[in-house]
PDB file of C-alpha atoms in Angstrom:
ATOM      1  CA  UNK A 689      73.832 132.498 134.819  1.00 39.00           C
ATOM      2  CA  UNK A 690      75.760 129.815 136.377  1.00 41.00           C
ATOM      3  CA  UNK A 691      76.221 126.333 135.197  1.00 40.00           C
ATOM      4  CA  UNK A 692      74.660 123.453 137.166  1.00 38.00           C
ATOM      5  CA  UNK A 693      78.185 122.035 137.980  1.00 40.00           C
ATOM      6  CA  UNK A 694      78.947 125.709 139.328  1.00 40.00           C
ATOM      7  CA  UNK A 695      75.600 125.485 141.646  1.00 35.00           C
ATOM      8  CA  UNK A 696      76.256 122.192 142.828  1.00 34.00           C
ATOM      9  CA  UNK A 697      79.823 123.326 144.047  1.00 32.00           C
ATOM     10  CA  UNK A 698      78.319 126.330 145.927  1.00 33.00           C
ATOM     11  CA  UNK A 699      76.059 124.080 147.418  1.00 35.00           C
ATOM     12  CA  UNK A 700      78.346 121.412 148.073  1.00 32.00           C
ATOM     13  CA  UNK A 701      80.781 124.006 150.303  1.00 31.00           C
ATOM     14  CA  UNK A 702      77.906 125.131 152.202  1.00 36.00           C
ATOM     15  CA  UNK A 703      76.623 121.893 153.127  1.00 35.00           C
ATOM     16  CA  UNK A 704      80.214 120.306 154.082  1.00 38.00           C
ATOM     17  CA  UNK A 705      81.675 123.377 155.551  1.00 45.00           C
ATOM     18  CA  UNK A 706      84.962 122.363 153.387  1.00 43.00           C
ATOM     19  CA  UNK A 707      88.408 124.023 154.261  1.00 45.00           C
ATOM     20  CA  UNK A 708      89.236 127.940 152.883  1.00 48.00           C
ATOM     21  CA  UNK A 709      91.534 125.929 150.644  1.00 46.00           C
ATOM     22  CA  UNK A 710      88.696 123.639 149.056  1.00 42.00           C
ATOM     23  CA  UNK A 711      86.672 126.514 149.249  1.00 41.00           C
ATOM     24  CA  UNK A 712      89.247 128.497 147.018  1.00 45.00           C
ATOM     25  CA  UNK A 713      89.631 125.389 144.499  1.00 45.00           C
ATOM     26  CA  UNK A 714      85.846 124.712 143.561  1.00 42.00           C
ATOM     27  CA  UNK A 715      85.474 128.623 143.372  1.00 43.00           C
ATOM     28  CA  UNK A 716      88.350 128.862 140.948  1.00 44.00           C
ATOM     29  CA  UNK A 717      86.844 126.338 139.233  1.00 39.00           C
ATOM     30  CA  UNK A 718      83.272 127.644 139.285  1.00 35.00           C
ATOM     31  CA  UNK A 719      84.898 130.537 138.423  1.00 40.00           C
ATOM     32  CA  UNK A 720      86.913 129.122 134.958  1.00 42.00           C
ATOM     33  CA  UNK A 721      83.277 127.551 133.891  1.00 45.00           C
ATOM     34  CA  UNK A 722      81.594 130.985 133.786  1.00 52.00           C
ATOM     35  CA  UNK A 723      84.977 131.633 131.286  1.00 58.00           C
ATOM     36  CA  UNK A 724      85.058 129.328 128.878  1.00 83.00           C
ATOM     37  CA  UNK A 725      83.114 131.839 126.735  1.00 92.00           C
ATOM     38  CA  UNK A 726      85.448 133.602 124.495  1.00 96.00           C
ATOM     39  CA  UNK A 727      84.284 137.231 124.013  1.00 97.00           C
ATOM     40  CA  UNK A 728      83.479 136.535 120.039  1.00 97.00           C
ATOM     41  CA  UNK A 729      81.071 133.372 121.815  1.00 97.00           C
ATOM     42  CA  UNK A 730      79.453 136.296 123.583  1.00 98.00           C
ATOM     43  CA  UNK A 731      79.607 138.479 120.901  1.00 98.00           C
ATOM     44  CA  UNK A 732      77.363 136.354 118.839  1.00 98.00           C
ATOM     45  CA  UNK A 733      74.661 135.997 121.166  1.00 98.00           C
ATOM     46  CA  UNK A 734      74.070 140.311 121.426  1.00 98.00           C
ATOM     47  CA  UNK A 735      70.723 141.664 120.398  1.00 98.00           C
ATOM     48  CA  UNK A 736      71.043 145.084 122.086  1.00 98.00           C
ATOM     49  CA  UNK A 737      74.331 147.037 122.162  1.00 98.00           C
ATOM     50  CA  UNK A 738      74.059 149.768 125.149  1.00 98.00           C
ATOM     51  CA  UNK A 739      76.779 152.714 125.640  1.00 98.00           C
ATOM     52  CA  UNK A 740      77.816 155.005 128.085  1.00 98.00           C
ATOM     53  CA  UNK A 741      78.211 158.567 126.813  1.00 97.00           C
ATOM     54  CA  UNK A 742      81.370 160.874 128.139  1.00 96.00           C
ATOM     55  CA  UNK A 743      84.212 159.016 127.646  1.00 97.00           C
ATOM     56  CA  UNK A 744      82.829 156.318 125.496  1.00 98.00           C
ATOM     57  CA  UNK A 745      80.758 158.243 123.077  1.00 97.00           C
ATOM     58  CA  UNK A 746      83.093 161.300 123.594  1.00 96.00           C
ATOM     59  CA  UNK A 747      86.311 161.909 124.439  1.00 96.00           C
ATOM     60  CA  UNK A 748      84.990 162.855 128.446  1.00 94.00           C
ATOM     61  CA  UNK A 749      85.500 166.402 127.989  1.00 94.00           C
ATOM     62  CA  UNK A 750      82.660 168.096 128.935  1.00 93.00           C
ATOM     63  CA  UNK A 751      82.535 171.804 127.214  1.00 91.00           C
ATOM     64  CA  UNK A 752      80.396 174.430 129.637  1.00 87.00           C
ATOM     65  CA  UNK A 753      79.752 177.356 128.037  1.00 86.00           C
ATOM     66  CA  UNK A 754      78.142 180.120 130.201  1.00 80.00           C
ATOM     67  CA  UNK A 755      75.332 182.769 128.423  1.00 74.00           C
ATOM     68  CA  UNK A 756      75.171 186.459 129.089  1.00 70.00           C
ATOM     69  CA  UNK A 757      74.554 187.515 132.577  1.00 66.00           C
ATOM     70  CA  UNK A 758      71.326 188.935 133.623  1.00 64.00           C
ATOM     71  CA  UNK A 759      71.735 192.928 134.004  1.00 67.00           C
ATOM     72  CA  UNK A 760      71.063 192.171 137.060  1.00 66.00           C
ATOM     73  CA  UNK A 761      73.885 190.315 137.805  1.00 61.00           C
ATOM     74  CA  UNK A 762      76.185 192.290 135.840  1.00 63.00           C
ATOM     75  CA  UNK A 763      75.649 194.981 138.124  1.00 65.00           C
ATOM     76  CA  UNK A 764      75.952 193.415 141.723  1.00 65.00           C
ATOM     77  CA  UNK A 765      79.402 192.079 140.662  1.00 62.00           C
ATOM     78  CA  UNK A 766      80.252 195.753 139.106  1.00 65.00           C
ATOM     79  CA  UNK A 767      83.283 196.917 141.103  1.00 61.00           C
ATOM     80  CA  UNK A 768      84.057 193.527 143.000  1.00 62.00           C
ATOM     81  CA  UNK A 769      85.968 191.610 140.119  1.00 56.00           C
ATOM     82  CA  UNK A 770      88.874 190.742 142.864  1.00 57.00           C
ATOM     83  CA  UNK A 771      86.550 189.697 145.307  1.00 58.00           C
ATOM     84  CA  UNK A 772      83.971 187.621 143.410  1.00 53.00           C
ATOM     85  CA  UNK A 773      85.325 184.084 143.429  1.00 54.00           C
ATOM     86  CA  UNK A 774      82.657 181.740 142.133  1.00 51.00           C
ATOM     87  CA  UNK A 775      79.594 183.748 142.795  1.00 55.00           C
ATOM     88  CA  UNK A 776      79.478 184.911 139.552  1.00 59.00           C
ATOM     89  CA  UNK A 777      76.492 182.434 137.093  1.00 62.00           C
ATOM     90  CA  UNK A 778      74.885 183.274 134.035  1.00 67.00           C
ATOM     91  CA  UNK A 779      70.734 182.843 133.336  1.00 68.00           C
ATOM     92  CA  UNK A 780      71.343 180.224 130.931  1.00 76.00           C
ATOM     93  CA  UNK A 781      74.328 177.609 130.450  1.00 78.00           C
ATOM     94  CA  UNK A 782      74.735 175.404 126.965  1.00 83.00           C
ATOM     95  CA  UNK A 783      76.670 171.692 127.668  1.00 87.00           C
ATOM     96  CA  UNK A 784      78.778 171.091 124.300  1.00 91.00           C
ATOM     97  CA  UNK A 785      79.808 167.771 123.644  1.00 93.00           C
ATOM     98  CA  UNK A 786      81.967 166.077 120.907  1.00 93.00           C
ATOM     99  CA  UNK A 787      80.855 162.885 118.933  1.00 95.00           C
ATOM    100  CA  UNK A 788      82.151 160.761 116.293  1.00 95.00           C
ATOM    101  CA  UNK A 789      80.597 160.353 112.849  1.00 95.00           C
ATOM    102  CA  UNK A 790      81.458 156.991 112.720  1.00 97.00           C
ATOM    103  CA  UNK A 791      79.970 156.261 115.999  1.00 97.00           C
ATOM    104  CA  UNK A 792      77.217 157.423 114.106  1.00 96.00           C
ATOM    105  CA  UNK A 793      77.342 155.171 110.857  1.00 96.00           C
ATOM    106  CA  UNK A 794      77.627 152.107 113.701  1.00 97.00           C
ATOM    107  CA  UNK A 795      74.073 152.704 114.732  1.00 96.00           C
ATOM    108  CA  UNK A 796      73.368 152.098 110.920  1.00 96.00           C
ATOM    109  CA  UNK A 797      75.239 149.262 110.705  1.00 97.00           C
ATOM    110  CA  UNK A 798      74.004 147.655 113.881  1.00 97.00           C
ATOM    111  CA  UNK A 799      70.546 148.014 112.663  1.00 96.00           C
ATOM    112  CA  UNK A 800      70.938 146.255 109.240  1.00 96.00           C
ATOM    113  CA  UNK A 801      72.763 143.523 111.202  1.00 96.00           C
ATOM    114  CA  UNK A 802      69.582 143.055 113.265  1.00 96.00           C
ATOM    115  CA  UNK A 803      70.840 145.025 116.848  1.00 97.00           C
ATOM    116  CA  UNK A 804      68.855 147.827 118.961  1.00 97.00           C
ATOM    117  CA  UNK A 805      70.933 150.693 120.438  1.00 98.00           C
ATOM    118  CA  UNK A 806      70.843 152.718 122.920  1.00 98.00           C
ATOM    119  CA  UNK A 807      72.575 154.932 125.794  1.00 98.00           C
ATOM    120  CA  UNK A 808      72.816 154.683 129.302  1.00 98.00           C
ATOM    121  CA  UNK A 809      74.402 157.953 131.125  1.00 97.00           C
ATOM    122  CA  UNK A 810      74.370 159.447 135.097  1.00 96.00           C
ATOM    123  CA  UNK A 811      74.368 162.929 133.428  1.00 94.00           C
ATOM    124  CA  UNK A 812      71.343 164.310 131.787  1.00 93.00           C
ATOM    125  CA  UNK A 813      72.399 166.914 128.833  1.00 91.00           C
ATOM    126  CA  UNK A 814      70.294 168.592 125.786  1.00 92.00           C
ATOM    127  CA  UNK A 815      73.622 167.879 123.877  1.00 92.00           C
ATOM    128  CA  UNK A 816      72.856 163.980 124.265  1.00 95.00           C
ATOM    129  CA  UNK A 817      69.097 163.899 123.124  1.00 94.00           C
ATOM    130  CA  UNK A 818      70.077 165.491 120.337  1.00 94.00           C
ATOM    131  CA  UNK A 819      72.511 162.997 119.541  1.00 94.00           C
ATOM    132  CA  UNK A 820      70.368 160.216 120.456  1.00 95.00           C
ATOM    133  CA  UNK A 821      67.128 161.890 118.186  1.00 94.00           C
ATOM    134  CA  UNK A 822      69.906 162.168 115.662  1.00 93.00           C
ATOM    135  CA  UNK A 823      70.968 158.581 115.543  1.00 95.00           C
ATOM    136  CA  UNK A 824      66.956 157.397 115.918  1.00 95.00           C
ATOM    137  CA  UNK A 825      68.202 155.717 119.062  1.00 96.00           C
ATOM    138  CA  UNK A 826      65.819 152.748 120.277  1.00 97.00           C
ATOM    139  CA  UNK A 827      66.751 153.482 124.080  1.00 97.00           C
ATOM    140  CA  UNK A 828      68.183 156.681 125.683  1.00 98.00           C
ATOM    141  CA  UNK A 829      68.120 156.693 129.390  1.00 97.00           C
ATOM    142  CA  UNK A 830      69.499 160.011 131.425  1.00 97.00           C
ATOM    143  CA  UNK A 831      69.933 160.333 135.245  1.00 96.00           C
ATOM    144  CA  UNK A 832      70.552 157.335 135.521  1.00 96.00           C
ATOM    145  CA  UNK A 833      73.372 156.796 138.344  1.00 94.00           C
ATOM    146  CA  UNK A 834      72.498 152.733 138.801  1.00 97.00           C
ATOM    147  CA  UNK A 835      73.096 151.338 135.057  1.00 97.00           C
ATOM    148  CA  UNK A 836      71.611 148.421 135.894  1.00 97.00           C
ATOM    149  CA  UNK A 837      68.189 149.820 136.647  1.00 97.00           C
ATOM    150  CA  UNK A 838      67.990 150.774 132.826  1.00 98.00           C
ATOM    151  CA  UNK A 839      68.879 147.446 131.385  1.00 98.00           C
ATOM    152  CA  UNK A 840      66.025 145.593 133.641  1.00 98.00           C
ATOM    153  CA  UNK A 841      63.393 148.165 132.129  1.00 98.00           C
ATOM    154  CA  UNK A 842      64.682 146.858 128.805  1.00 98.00           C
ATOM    155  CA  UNK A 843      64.798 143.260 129.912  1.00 98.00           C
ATOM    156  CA  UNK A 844      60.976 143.845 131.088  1.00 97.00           C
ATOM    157  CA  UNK A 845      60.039 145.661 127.810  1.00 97.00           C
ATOM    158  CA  UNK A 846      62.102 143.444 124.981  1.00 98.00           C
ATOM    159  CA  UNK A 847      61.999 140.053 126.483  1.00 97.00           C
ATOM    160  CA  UNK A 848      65.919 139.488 125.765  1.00 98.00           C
ATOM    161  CA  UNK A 849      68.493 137.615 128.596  1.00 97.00           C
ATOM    162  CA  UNK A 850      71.116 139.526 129.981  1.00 97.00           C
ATOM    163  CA  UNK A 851      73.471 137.494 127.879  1.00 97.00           C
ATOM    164  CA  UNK A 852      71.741 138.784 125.038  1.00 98.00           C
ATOM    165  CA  UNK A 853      73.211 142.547 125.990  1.00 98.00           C
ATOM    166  CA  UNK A 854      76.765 144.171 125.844  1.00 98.00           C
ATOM    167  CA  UNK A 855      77.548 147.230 127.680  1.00 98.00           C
ATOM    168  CA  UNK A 856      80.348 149.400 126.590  1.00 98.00           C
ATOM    169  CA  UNK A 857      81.469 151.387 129.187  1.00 98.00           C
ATOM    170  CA  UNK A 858      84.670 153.386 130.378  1.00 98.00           C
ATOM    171  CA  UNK A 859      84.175 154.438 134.375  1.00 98.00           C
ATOM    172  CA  UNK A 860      83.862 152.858 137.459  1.00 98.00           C
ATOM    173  CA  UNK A 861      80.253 153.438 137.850  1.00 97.00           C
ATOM    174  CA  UNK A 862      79.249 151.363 134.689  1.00 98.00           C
ATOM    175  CA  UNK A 863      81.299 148.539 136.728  1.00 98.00           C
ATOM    176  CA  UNK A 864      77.772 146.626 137.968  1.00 97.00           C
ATOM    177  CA  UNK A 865      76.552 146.572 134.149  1.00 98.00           C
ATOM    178  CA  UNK A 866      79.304 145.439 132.419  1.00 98.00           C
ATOM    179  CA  UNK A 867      79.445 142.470 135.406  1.00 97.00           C
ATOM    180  CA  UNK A 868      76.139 141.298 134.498  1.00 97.00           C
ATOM    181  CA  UNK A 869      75.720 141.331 130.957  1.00 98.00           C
ATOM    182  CA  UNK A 870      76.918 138.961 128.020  1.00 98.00           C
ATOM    183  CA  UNK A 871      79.285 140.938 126.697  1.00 98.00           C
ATOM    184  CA  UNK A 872      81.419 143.961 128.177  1.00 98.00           C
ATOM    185  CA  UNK A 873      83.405 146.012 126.549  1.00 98.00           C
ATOM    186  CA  UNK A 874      85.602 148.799 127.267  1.00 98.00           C
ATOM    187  CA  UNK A 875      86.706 151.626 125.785  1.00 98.00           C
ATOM    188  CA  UNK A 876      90.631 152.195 125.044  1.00 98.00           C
ATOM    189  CA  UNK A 877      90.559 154.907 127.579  1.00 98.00           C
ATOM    190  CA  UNK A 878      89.256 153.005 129.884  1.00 98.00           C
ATOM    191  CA  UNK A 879      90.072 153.066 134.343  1.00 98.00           C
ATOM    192  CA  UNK A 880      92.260 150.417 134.369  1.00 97.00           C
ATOM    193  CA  UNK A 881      89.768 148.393 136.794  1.00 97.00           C
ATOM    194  CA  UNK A 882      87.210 148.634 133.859  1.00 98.00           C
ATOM    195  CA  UNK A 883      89.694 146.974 131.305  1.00 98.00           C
ATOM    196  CA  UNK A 884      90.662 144.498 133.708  1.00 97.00           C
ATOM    197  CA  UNK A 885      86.872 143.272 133.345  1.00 97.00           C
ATOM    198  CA  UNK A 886      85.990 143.418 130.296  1.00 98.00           C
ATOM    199  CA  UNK A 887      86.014 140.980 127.615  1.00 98.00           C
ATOM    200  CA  UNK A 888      87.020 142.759 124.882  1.00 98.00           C
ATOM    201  CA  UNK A 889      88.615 146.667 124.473  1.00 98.00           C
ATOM    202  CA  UNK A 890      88.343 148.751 121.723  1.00 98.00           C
ATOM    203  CA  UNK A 891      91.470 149.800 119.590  1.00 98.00           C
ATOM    204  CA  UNK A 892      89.804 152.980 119.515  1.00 98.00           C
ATOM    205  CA  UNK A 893      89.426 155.915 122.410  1.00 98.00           C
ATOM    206  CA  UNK A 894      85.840 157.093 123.288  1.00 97.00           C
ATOM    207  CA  UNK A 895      84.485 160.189 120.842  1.00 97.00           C
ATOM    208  CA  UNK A 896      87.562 158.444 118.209  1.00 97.00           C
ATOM    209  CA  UNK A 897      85.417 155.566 116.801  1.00 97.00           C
ATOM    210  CA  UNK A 898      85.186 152.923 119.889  1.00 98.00           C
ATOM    211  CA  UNK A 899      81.537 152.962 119.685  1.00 98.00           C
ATOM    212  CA  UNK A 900      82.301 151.695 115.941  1.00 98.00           C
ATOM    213  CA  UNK A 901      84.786 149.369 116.934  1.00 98.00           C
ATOM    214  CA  UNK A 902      82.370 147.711 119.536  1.00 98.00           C
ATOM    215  CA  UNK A 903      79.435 147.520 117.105  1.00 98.00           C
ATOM    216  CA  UNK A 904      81.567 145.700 114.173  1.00 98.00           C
ATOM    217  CA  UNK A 905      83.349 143.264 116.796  1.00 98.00           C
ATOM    218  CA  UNK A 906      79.883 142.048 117.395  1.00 98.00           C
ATOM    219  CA  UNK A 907      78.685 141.801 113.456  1.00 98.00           C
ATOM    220  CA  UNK A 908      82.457 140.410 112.678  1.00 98.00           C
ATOM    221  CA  UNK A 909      81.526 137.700 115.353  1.00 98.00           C
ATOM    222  CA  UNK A 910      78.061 137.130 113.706  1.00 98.00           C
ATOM    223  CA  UNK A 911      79.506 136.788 110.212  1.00 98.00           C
ATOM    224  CA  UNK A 912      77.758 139.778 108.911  1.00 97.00           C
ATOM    225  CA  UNK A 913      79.994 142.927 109.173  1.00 98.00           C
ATOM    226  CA  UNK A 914      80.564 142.782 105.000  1.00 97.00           C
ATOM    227  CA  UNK A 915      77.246 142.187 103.792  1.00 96.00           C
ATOM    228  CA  UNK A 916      76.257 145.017 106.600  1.00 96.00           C
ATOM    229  CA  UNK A 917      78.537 147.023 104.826  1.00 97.00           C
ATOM    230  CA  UNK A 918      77.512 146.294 101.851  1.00 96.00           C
ATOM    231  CA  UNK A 919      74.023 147.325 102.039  1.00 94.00           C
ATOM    232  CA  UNK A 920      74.619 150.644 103.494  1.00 95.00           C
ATOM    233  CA  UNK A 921      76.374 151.259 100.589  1.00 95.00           C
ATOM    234  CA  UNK A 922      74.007 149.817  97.827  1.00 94.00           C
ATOM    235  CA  UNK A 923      73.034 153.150  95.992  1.00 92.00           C
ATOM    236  CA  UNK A 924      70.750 150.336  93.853  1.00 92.00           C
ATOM    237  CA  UNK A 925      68.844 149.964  97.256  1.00 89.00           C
ATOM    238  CA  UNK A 926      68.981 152.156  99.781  1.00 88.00           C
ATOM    239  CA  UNK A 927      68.451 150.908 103.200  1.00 89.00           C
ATOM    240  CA  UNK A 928      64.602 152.843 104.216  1.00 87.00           C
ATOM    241  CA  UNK A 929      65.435 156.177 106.765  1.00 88.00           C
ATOM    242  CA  UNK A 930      63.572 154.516 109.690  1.00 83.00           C
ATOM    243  CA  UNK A 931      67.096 152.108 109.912  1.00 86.00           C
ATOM    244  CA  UNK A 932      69.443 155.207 108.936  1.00 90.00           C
ATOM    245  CA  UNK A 933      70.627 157.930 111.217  1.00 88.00           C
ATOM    246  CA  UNK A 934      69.483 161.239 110.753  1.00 75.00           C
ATOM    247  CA  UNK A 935      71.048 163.854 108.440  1.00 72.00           C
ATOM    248  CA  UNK A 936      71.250 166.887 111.139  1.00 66.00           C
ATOM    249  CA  UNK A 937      68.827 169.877 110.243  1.00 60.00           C
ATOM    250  CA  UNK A 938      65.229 168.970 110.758  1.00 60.00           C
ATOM    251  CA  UNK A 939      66.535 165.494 111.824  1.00 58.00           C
ATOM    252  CA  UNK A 940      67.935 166.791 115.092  1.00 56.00           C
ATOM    253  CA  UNK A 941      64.612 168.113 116.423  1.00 61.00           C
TER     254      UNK A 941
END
């Protein structure tokens, strides 16, 4: 949200109709207002830590792994392997996707240091409720092209500010999300225009521990990454399984 000073420079310009020049002065200025956050200021502030999934979650690679074809199939394309092309499809087609465990020990983490997480992804995949029914996931939103529609629903539904959200994205198209939210981070595989407007980036590539990375940037900044730490690994008192992630098996159904 912008300052008052900021607002009363927009409206200033439009009332005097000052010179491009001017105009390009108070807007650099509104401009270095809206920065004088640094990115551990932000950091502090985050109650909900939302991720994109291929390429910050994973590595982007996106493993399609055809069934058997029908015998029905099988037997139009007898005969015509050289003339086929792409007309060939199976009945049934499994989406394979690779994640990090300690993405997955983040989610613990970020719980015991008081943060909600969730997903945010254009593609929808069985491989990715899995992993979000796995990690007990507060939010998991698939299809969803326009980030930003998701993180209004969980404005509306958790009463939080926008600068009480980081986004960690990777891709153009989580771009409008990571321009309105308190925090934005990107992944060290990142587009290049993503970095460029972020305010932090990972050490860490997507599907190698930048989820991690973005979750204990945000505790460091809270003062609370140790003792965080420290109680996921008190074997005197286990943290309860409604703040751990699951343990596969019957956890993944």
């Amino acid at each position: 949200m912008a300052s008052a000073a900021g607002r009363v420079i927009v409206h200033w310009i439009k009332l005097t109709g000052a010179s491009q020049a001017t105009r390009k002065c108070c807007g650099q200025a509104r401009y270095n207002q809206t920065m004088t956050l640094t990115a551990r200021d932000r950091a502090r502030k985050i109650k909900i830590i939302l991720f994109d999934v291929d390429g910050v979650l994973t590595d982007g690679t996106i493993w399609l792994v055809p069934g058997r074809p029908s015998d029905a199939i099988s037997e139009q394309i007898r005969g015509k392997v050289d003339t086929i092309g792409h007309a060939v499809h199976s009945d049934t087609m499994t989406e394979a996707k690779g994640y990090s465990a300690h993405d997955g020990t983040s989610i613990s983490l970020a719980r015991l240091g008081g943060l909600k997480c969730g997903v945010i992804t254009k593609r929808i995949s069985e491989t990715v409720a899995t992993r979000a029914r796995d990690l007990k996931l507060e939010f998991v939103y698939q299809g969803c092209a326009f980030k930003m529609q998701a993180i209004r629903d969980i404005i509306q539904k958790e009463g939080v500010a926008l600068d009480e959200i980081c986004y960690v994205g990777d891709d153009v198209i989580d771009l409008p999300a990571m321009r309105e939210v308190g925090l934005a981070i990107a992944v060290a595989n990142a587009r290049p225009q993503v970095k460029t407007e972020a305010h932090y980036v990972t050490p860490n590539s997507g599907g190698y521990g930048a989820g991690r990375d973005a979750v204990e940037f945000i505790l460091e900044a809270k003062g609370v990454l140790e003792q965080c730490i420290n109680s996921y690994i008190d074997e005197r008192n286990p943290i309860p399984p409604s703040m751990d992630i699951g343990r596969g098996g019957s956890d993944l159904k």
